[in-house]
XYZ file of C-alpha atoms in Angstrom:
432
model
C -54.060 -26.373 -8.165
C -56.947 -26.703 -10.574
C -55.761 -26.534 -14.166
C -59.016 -25.426 -15.809
C -58.958 -21.599 -15.760
C -61.591 -19.342 -14.304
C -62.838 -17.139 -17.125
C -63.154 -13.384 -16.718
C -65.095 -10.950 -18.913
C -63.973 -7.327 -18.780
C -66.546 -4.622 -19.503
C -64.659 -1.440 -20.368
C -61.032 -0.974 -21.290
C -60.280 2.638 -20.455
C -57.820 3.887 -17.869
C -58.886 1.357 -15.228
C -59.885 -1.521 -17.503
C -56.606 -1.490 -19.410
C -54.706 -1.657 -16.109
C -56.840 -4.590 -14.967
C -56.037 -6.437 -18.196
C -52.327 -5.626 -17.897
C -52.072 -6.866 -14.306
C -54.015 -10.029 -15.120
C -51.466 -10.750 -17.855
C -48.224 -9.727 -16.192
C -49.102 -11.260 -12.794
C -50.868 -14.326 -14.145
C -48.691 -16.848 -12.297
C -48.959 -15.047 -8.962
C -52.719 -14.649 -9.308
C -53.087 -18.342 -10.110
C -51.051 -19.285 -7.053
C -53.097 -17.025 -4.789
C -56.441 -18.154 -6.155
C -55.699 -21.870 -6.624
C -56.488 -21.843 -10.334
C -55.420 -19.825 -13.355
C -57.570 -16.891 -14.474
C -58.146 -16.257 -18.145
C -59.282 -13.040 -19.793
C -62.050 -14.449 -21.975
C -63.371 -11.253 -23.567
C -63.193 -7.473 -23.436
C -66.233 -5.355 -24.304
C -65.443 -1.877 -25.678
C -67.151 0.904 -27.592
C -64.315 1.552 -30.090
C -62.901 -1.762 -31.318
C -60.494 -0.107 -33.760
C -58.381 1.394 -30.959
C -55.090 -0.403 -30.410
C -54.961 -1.981 -26.947
C -51.488 -3.160 -26.087
C -51.326 -6.651 -24.643
C -54.934 -7.559 -25.469
C -55.390 -9.971 -28.415
C -57.730 -8.513 -31.027
C -59.875 -11.665 -31.026
C -60.888 -10.965 -27.402
C -62.263 -7.519 -28.183
C -65.978 -7.133 -28.859
C -68.606 -4.408 -28.991
C -71.353 -6.831 -27.969
C -71.173 -6.676 -24.189
C -74.538 -8.409 -23.804
C -73.425 -11.457 -25.778
C -70.227 -11.592 -23.717
C -71.983 -11.715 -20.337
C -74.532 -14.227 -21.681
C -71.932 -16.773 -22.764
C -72.544 -19.056 -19.803
C -68.900 -20.066 -19.390
C -67.914 -16.752 -17.763
C -67.092 -17.069 -14.068
C -66.565 -13.384 -13.213
C -67.619 -10.182 -14.944
C -65.517 -7.103 -14.162
C -67.526 -3.934 -14.834
C -65.549 -0.702 -15.162
C -67.636 1.182 -17.726
C -69.437 3.363 -15.169
C -72.793 5.095 -15.399
C -76.245 3.625 -14.847
C -77.059 2.043 -18.176
C -76.047 -0.230 -19.802
C -74.038 -1.203 -16.702
C -77.106 -2.092 -14.627
C -78.592 -4.366 -17.306
C -75.246 -5.999 -18.028
C -74.616 -6.764 -14.353
C -78.059 -8.287 -13.783
C -77.685 -10.287 -17.004
C -74.326 -11.577 -15.787
C -75.935 -12.813 -12.558
C -78.747 -14.457 -14.507
C -76.188 -16.407 -16.544
C -74.246 -17.688 -13.542
C -71.412 -15.189 -13.205
C -70.255 -13.204 -10.199
C -69.515 -9.498 -10.568
C -66.734 -7.125 -9.557
C -67.653 -3.472 -10.108
C -66.140 -0.027 -9.624
C -69.443 1.716 -10.370
C -70.173 4.016 -7.423
C -73.069 5.832 -9.112
C -74.937 2.615 -9.881
C -74.279 1.083 -6.478
C -75.444 4.249 -4.703
C -78.654 4.279 -6.726
C -79.502 0.592 -7.139
C -77.232 -1.314 -4.771
C -80.132 -3.103 -3.073
C -81.500 -4.448 -6.370
C -78.047 -5.588 -7.494
C -77.425 -7.379 -4.192
C -80.836 -9.050 -4.500
C -79.984 -10.249 -8.014
C -76.644 -11.619 -6.813
C -78.316 -13.502 -3.958
C -81.089 -14.865 -6.183
C -78.614 -16.379 -8.628
C -75.952 -17.425 -6.123
C -73.304 -14.937 -7.215
C -70.977 -12.483 -5.558
C -71.094 -8.683 -5.868
C -67.836 -7.025 -4.824
C -67.032 -3.331 -5.250
C -63.967 -2.262 -3.272
C -62.886 -0.009 -6.155
C -66.117 2.012 -6.008
C -64.924 4.033 -3.007
C -61.468 5.550 -2.399
C -59.578 3.766 -5.171
C -56.783 1.551 -3.856
C -57.591 2.128 -0.176
C -58.960 -1.053 1.470
C -62.155 0.301 2.988
C -65.257 -1.602 1.877
C -63.941 -4.986 3.018
C -62.766 -3.748 6.441
C -66.181 -2.168 7.023
C -68.259 -5.161 6.005
C -65.911 -7.905 7.228
C -63.211 -6.766 9.680
C -65.631 -4.540 11.632
C -68.661 -6.803 11.207
C -68.626 -7.587 14.935
C -68.271 -3.953 15.998
C -70.643 -0.985 16.054
C -69.557 1.803 13.719
C -70.757 5.213 14.843
C -69.144 7.591 12.389
C -67.366 7.598 9.031
C -65.676 10.889 8.166
C -63.581 11.176 5.055
C -61.996 12.840 2.059
C -63.180 10.613 -0.778
C -62.531 12.757 -3.854
C -58.969 13.483 -4.921
C -59.828 16.304 -7.328
C -61.518 18.449 -4.704
C -58.821 17.739 -2.152
C -56.147 18.842 -4.614
C -58.016 22.093 -5.317
C -58.655 22.905 -1.658
C -55.099 21.969 -0.683
C -53.754 24.288 -3.381
C -55.986 27.135 -2.165
C -54.795 26.529 1.388
C -51.069 26.251 0.675
C -50.695 28.985 -1.977
C -53.567 31.399 -1.360
C -54.910 30.713 -4.865
C -58.538 31.346 -5.704
C -60.917 28.531 -6.617
C -60.726 29.007 -10.384
C -56.947 29.245 -10.394
C -56.634 26.043 -8.386
C -59.187 24.282 -10.618
C -57.251 25.314 -13.737
C -54.088 23.776 -12.306
C -55.923 20.581 -11.384
C -57.241 20.361 -14.947
C -53.808 20.963 -16.471
C -52.315 18.189 -14.320
C -55.075 15.748 -15.215
C -56.657 15.637 -11.760
C -59.867 17.324 -12.937
C -62.039 16.337 -15.891
C -62.888 18.792 -18.650
C -66.300 18.988 -16.958
C -65.497 18.826 -13.224
C -69.108 19.141 -12.058
C -69.388 15.641 -10.583
C -66.351 16.299 -8.413
C -66.610 19.944 -7.376
C -70.370 19.874 -6.791
C -70.051 16.801 -4.565
C -71.962 14.248 -6.670
C -69.038 11.804 -6.742
C -68.466 12.061 -2.987
C -72.206 11.755 -2.284
C -72.414 8.434 -4.131
C -69.496 7.146 -2.076
C -71.089 8.417 1.128
C -74.271 6.478 0.347
C -72.269 3.264 -0.098
C -70.235 3.799 3.077
C -73.268 4.664 5.204
C -75.166 1.617 4.004
C -72.333 -0.734 4.907
C -71.351 0.967 8.179
C -74.872 1.157 9.602
C -76.456 -1.976 8.042
C -79.095 0.247 6.497
C -80.102 0.976 2.932
C -78.905 4.473 2.073
C -79.463 5.746 -1.462
C -77.874 8.654 -3.238
C -81.078 10.667 -2.784
C -80.705 10.302 0.994
C -77.354 12.100 1.021
C -77.253 15.858 1.586
C -74.879 17.368 -0.959
C -73.187 20.749 -1.112
C -70.349 21.571 -3.518
C -67.179 23.548 -2.844
C -67.259 26.076 -5.691
C -68.171 28.917 -3.310
C -65.185 28.389 -0.999
C -62.942 31.470 -1.132
C -59.472 32.555 -0.084
C -61.180 34.553 2.666
C -62.698 31.352 4.031
C -59.232 29.849 4.263
C -57.944 32.956 6.007
C -60.740 32.629 8.569
C -60.007 28.933 8.974
C -56.342 29.634 9.669
C -57.287 32.147 12.363
C -59.204 29.311 14.042
C -56.355 26.825 13.643
C -58.266 24.973 10.938
C -58.196 24.131 7.266
C -61.055 23.370 4.845
C -61.855 19.991 3.273
C -64.768 18.611 1.279
C -65.963 15.875 3.619
C -68.243 12.873 3.328
C -69.781 12.379 6.772
C -71.909 9.403 7.787
C -73.133 9.363 11.398
C -75.286 7.319 13.698
C -77.510 9.460 15.938
C -76.547 9.627 19.612
C -79.620 7.570 20.534
C -78.836 5.024 17.814
C -82.252 5.434 16.248
C -81.320 7.040 12.929
C -78.412 7.887 10.643
C -77.355 10.809 8.476
C -75.178 11.041 5.388
C -73.879 14.301 3.969
C -71.206 15.877 1.785
C -70.108 19.490 2.152
C -67.070 21.705 2.749
C -66.111 22.026 6.395
C -63.430 23.502 8.596
C -61.460 20.893 10.516
C -58.779 21.533 13.163
C -55.179 21.247 12.000
C -54.729 18.690 14.777
C -57.161 16.275 13.121
C -55.510 13.533 11.009
C -57.590 14.465 7.943
C -56.158 18.003 7.955
C -52.769 16.703 6.828
C -54.122 14.842 3.781
C -52.568 16.684 0.862
C -52.853 16.760 -2.908
C -55.110 14.252 -4.626
C -54.979 11.711 -1.804
C -58.005 10.277 0.006
C -58.412 9.373 3.660
C -61.307 8.020 5.701
C -61.622 8.200 9.484
C -63.792 5.534 11.113
C -65.025 5.617 14.708
C -66.471 2.488 16.325
C -67.300 1.252 19.819
C -64.657 -1.432 20.239
C -61.939 -0.605 17.694
C -62.015 3.092 18.506
C -60.595 5.423 15.854
C -59.196 4.035 12.601
C -57.835 5.889 9.581
C -57.479 4.576 6.030
C -55.218 6.597 3.724
C -53.875 6.370 0.178
C -54.369 7.224 -3.506
C -58.076 7.483 -4.197
C -58.110 7.386 -7.983
C -56.052 6.599 -11.074
C -55.769 3.562 -13.296
C -53.260 1.457 -11.364
C -54.554 2.196 -7.821
C -58.171 1.491 -8.807
C -57.131 -1.634 -10.716
C -55.396 -2.845 -7.547
C -58.743 -2.751 -5.733
C -60.483 -4.478 -8.650
C -57.897 -7.277 -8.705
C -58.207 -7.736 -4.942
C -61.932 -8.306 -5.401
C -61.298 -10.579 -8.369
C -59.039 -12.822 -6.292
C -61.629 -12.995 -3.481
C -64.488 -13.793 -5.865
C -62.474 -16.432 -7.721
C -61.574 -18.124 -4.425
C -65.258 -18.196 -3.553
C -66.083 -19.788 -6.919
C -63.530 -22.542 -6.347
C -64.941 -23.226 -2.883
C -68.545 -23.198 -4.064
C -69.333 -20.349 -1.713
C -70.191 -16.667 -1.786
C -68.885 -13.777 0.267
C -70.884 -11.292 2.336
C -73.911 -9.809 0.635
C -76.034 -6.843 1.603
C -76.514 -6.294 5.326
C -79.483 -3.991 5.817
C -81.131 -5.633 8.805
C -80.982 -2.475 10.963
C -83.201 -0.532 8.519
C -82.569 2.724 10.363
C -84.304 5.866 9.086
C -82.106 8.451 7.375
C -82.641 11.820 9.044
C -82.802 15.024 6.970
C -80.015 17.578 7.027
C -82.113 19.862 9.222
C -81.622 17.445 12.118
C -77.832 17.395 11.848
C -76.057 19.023 14.792
C -72.620 20.607 14.350
C -70.700 23.850 14.902
C -70.850 26.758 12.460
C -68.575 29.571 11.351
C -70.628 32.526 10.043
C -69.082 35.612 8.477
C -71.345 38.696 8.286
C -70.911 42.090 6.663
C -72.412 44.573 9.102
C -72.695 48.288 9.765
C -69.776 49.538 11.844
C -71.690 51.199 14.652
C -72.632 50.566 18.287
C -75.332 48.006 19.049
C -74.786 45.727 16.049
C -73.233 42.936 18.066
C -76.096 43.043 20.567
C -78.672 42.780 17.744
C -76.872 39.842 16.195
C -76.464 38.056 19.525
C -80.176 38.518 20.236
C -81.113 36.812 16.954
C -78.903 33.833 17.775
C -80.415 33.576 21.259
C -83.986 33.780 19.937
C -83.306 30.762 17.689
C -81.647 28.724 20.426
C -78.159 28.890 18.924
C -75.405 29.402 21.477
C -72.409 31.540 20.471
C -68.901 30.297 21.236
C -66.772 33.206 19.970
C -67.271 36.517 18.158
C -64.731 38.601 16.279
C -65.483 42.024 14.768
C -63.099 43.927 12.537
C -63.470 47.173 10.632
C -63.060 46.956 6.877
C -60.784 49.190 4.848
C -62.733 48.615 1.640
C -65.994 50.089 2.919
C -66.716 53.200 4.951
C -68.844 52.439 7.976
C -68.776 48.681 7.430
C -67.275 45.858 9.451
C -66.794 42.129 9.283
C -68.385 40.123 12.088
C -67.386 36.476 12.514
C -69.474 34.256 14.785
C -68.539 30.713 15.766
C -71.341 28.758 17.401
C -71.510 25.895 19.804
C -73.207 22.810 18.369
C -76.560 23.570 16.795
C -78.950 21.898 14.384
C -78.868 22.830 10.723
C -82.536 23.818 10.898
C -81.992 26.232 13.807
C -78.976 27.764 12.074
C -80.974 28.215 8.870
C -83.662 30.078 10.798
C -81.005 32.226 12.470
C -79.458 33.243 9.150
C -82.843 34.093 7.659
C -83.546 36.390 10.621
C -80.096 37.987 10.394
C -80.684 38.897 6.750
C -83.707 40.959 7.837
C -81.671 43.211 10.149
C -80.973 46.646 8.732
C -77.507 46.548 10.247
C -76.552 43.310 8.463
C -75.408 44.106 4.922
C -74.966 40.489 3.915
C -73.900 36.975 4.862
C -70.425 36.532 3.407
C -70.074 32.831 4.179
C -71.353 29.968 6.307
C -69.059 27.035 7.006
C -69.592 23.987 9.180
C -66.889 23.033 11.680
C -66.245 19.282 12.002
C -63.742 16.836 13.368
C -63.701 17.837 17.015
């Protein structure tokens, strides 16, 4: 074993960063044995140096992150501060000064992953980011290494624990969205401002990363269709149960049937109770991968939290340190396929549409005609009179597979019918 330690700079010492520092200290001997050399925490960059950080010597703490990554004797920079800047500048500076980088920054990787990979390659460094998607669940490395010889066709997953907790609570208790969100906030699953989670921004960033790796194509955050889950209601869950389904906020990355393009999207969807993702409860994450040779694979576990995310960071740290000792680098960006990313309008799936209609003869025929005129085939129809409105009924239509664009045109035409009072909800049906 080499006696000279590999030096690590830690950028950020919040929930995740403090766990990384703790594990590096308490498991120092094991990490050294696994790597082949000891690892030394050489500096910790923070915003509030006066805060007491148990187990971290005060002389290691600094507010000058730039000076830390420029030191020249740093082997690996661990970035867990999040956001775009100053993280982007600090990471590129680290590469320029000879360090490799381990990051958990999904937003930055989804926006500027190609530039960061280029900087790593230019300066002979590694860029690892297992912790950026699905917390402790090993997912990035299996996709870019274990399945490197296979053809991945679809990645379908629950990649945000906050939204899964909320939807699971609505499903299991009949609670409304706000009530479930309040409980998630009280338990610490939701931030004071939950927008990034409930509006799908967090999941969309992860979808961009997954699609890029799975399909060997550059996919940016702007390429991902995003729809939040704040409009999901108890009535939607009741409808889902009648179909033998539940509702999840899904990140879906797909290769087109002809192999010529890919799509990436995030939105709520009904999935059959028989699908493995339907049983993912609470704040857990799970990702379902479909490939030519391996078939169907599912990755499941805690998708957030200090210790689980730190586990993924430390796994990357060990891999990067081993590479440093061997004078090598791990896999970089693989974007050779350069497939176009199709717009959401081209996506084909099933739909569940709930309409408020006049309760009189001929309504169903009018509605069916509109669907036929737009080339959308109907699978099932259910009409039920409503007790809360005289002369009104609820009409639920489930389609066969149709494109998003054709369904959009259908709904626009339905709104123009005098017999249609309103469109109560539209939900995609996935996982079949």
